[in-house]
Amino acid sequence: MLRMNFPRVSREYSFFPLSTPKMFTFPTCVPVARYWESGEKASVQASTAQEEKGKDDVLPYSVRVLLEAAVRNCDGFLLKKEDVLNILDWRATQSHAEVPFFPARVLLQDFTGIPAMVDLAAMREAVKTLGGDPKKVHPACPTDLTVDHSLQIDFSKWYRDAEAVTAAAGGAPPTGVWCSGKRGEFMPIENTPLLCPFHLQPVPEPETVLKNQEVEFGRNRERLQFFKWCSRVFRNVALIPPGTGMAHQVSLEYLSRVVFEEDAFLFPDSVVGTDSHITMVNGLGVLGWGVGGIETEAVMLGLPVSLTLPEVVGCELTGSSNPFVTSIDVVLGITKHLRQAGVAGKFVEFFGSGVSQLSVVDRTTIANMCPEYGATLSFFPVDNVTLKHLEHTGFDKAKLESMETYLKAVKLFRSDQSDSGEPEYSQVIRINLNSIVATVSGPKRPQDRVAVTEMKSDFRACLSEKVGFRGFQIAAEKQSDAVSLHYEGSDYRLSHGAVVLAAVTSCTNNCNPSVMLAAGLLAKKAVEAGLRVQPYIRTSLAPGSGMVTHYLSSSGVLPYLRTLGFEVVGYGCSTCVGNTGPLSEAVLSAVKQGDLVTCGVLSGNKNFEGRLCDCVRATYLASPPLVVAYAIAGTVDIDFQTEPLGTDPAGKDVFLRDIWPSREEVQQVEEGQVLCSVFKALKEKVETGDKRWNSLDAPDSVLFPWDSKSTYIRCPSFFDKLTKEPAAPRPIENAHVLLHLGDAVTTDHISPAGSISRSSAAAKYLTNRGLTPREFNSYGARRGNDAVMTRGTFANIKLLNKFIGKPAPKTIHFPSGQTLDVFEAAELYQKEGIPLIIVAGKKYGSGSSRDWAAKGPYLLGVRAVLAESYEKIHKAHLVGIGIAPLQFLPGENAESLGLTGRETFSLAFPEELSPGVTLTMKTSTGKAFRVIASFENDVEITLYQHGGLLNFVARKFS
């Protein structure tokens, strides 16, 4: 948030008529919808002078941002006066009017950003092939790419014992100091100005961080060279190098402007990007959400995002939470309320007296979880709390004054003392913060909230329940089973509920100093009480950025976290995206021997089944201090109110209440440590980079020199059959069903993520190219290679295909009757020239926004998906890649229609498609039934007719 004057280049509509007006920005402090240029804008002004009076006063703040952008970008071509009027008349047009929106900037992270950049590089090739100028292909607005998701935890639990360190050093004492001279706290000395306030000894950069970063840089060198080529060749691309922090947090702390300043003009900051958790910045009053790689590429090329004017749900917060409730508990409580209220595809906007009780970091934590309750975004308008936060983080006073004046002038500043009252909302949900209790979420989904006081009874109930969203179906006589574990010279007992993985990770919490400091203070009290974490539990601490390590170090709690095994392993999404690293063979063997339901506890935002690793069947999301607490307990089968965490050296029971830090303790440390210097340190790190990044060689040619031997970067095949003009949509004739799926199939089931299984189709591909399993890396790191990603599509071990009858990444190739990997079956179908469809149930494609969840099926040969309902973002991605989203009529599904999925299906498209038109689907059994072509608007139909967004844009450039 320090870079208010970040350079911004106006959009260049290079492939549109030269007469198209340029973007219009209006002068400082001119109220929205009241300053117009001549021509189209004058016409809008004349026709709305009467209508606009008072309407903008009652619009939700998030809709006012859309209105401001519409006024500023109204050009009569991409954005017309009817669009402005529709936004202004939001009460009447919500849920059905389609409007364009021009975000101010784009944010990419490397996992989802590299496909976007690879597509742009490939588009340059396609444009040249069609006779166009490849130099025209470049982002037309600020585009920031943060390299954060490729981090894997190769090293953790750095040496904590003097004898172990000496032995590892070949018997020689290592160079370093012992903080306070205690065993278990060796730290190599490095130059640092920080002092541990408890022991007055230098606090180093964690050694584990350096070792993990070195490995990350080595295994991802090809990707990093490609990124550096992008930053050199594409205008408006800025790279945030590895080891800096994760995209959402860097966006919040460094990239967010709140108000853009350009050539003496001010306008609101807004952003879209390739990750659903872009919404984090909404806590700072910056409008933003994730739209996936395909739509993001369109914005990068000067096109608007098209959205249906949303319903805006007002969430009124009242009261204040009790001292034992963290912001994560508030997040999980609000998540449950909003999910139950049904806010999918809507904007949520917070108001009420309780909002002022939440700090900005609390707000950003709540906004970050927005995709988990299905809303498009969750917006906290700028208010006095926001300004105070910006001031404390070193924001320039003059800029703050200018920002405040501007926001108030354009009615984008929220005040509790406003005489005009709150905006009008589509509906209002009221949540009393006093009613929220400490909770966790799990064991398989983030929306399944469990009160900590009920954790033990709930887990035991899950053991007995049938296999499903919660149950594990363990026989009653097996629920007390325990297995011996011999680990590093000691013997332990593992039983159902045993914690084998505990990770403080993900931007959901790391942006919030209060919960991170609470975890550190709890660790301090635990260590001082003589408590420890069993060594077989894989523990890690993956902060969102170096800022977190900075304040954990300067507050003196980091050594205590390290003593419990929570070593800083690096900066980026690690455990949360499946980059866990393998558990020990001893643990794996014990778990398999006892068929145990072991657990992972993490302070992340994803806990879908099978995401962490095969042997972790139950995963719970929890606040950072509770992650530490469960790690110390070693099990989730515990009642913290009545059962101790352990005993002190004197044999006295130690309960969680004995070591839980008070809110006053946390606030005292937070106010003393989260200072402007922390943000300045991050700014310096981003802008100076590191030696590895600065010395990395990369080409600077107009076209990227693709290496045919590369297994990381590959020119995708999306443009292989591109012609100058689009052909009419082909009918789907005698298509086989590749997969017959049920309800709630998530993008985790579809899109490749996590480690690459040695028995997978992707592993076979890499092995055939001379790679060993140690060199496979992860799917996320190889998102720039479509051959790997296509083979990893539907490769999730928890995929439940009705053809197979049990979780497995398998399907049936019906012409031969063989049961094969999904990719192998699809490959056979393509060789035979047989088109494919997918049949699914409700909420197909729910979860994170991932473009490969659409690209992968497209490259497998899928022409259409037939589902009962869709997650909105994923359905847009299907259209954007050229897959037809078909929907059963209300009340119908595959079962009610008697479909087995073993039939073949045929469908013809009319010459003139229209949104929501019904079509006739015919099967090889003679059955015919009606389906809805679920296109939202004419834009989606145009994209589908072009074969997807990429083909559409490439044709415009040529």
GROMACS .gro file of C-alpha atoms in nm, residues 361 520 556 643 679 857 900 937:
model
    8
  361VAL     CA    1  -0.665  -0.707   0.895
  520GLY     CA    2   0.334  -1.724   1.887
  556GLY     CA    3   1.030  -1.260   2.017
  643GLU     CA    4  -0.879  -3.268   2.915
  679PHE     CA    5   0.597  -0.229   0.535
  857PRO     CA    6  -1.152  -3.103  -2.029
  900THR     CA    7  -2.714  -4.436  -1.746
  937ASN     CA    8  -2.562  -1.321  -2.269
   0.00000   0.00000   0.00000
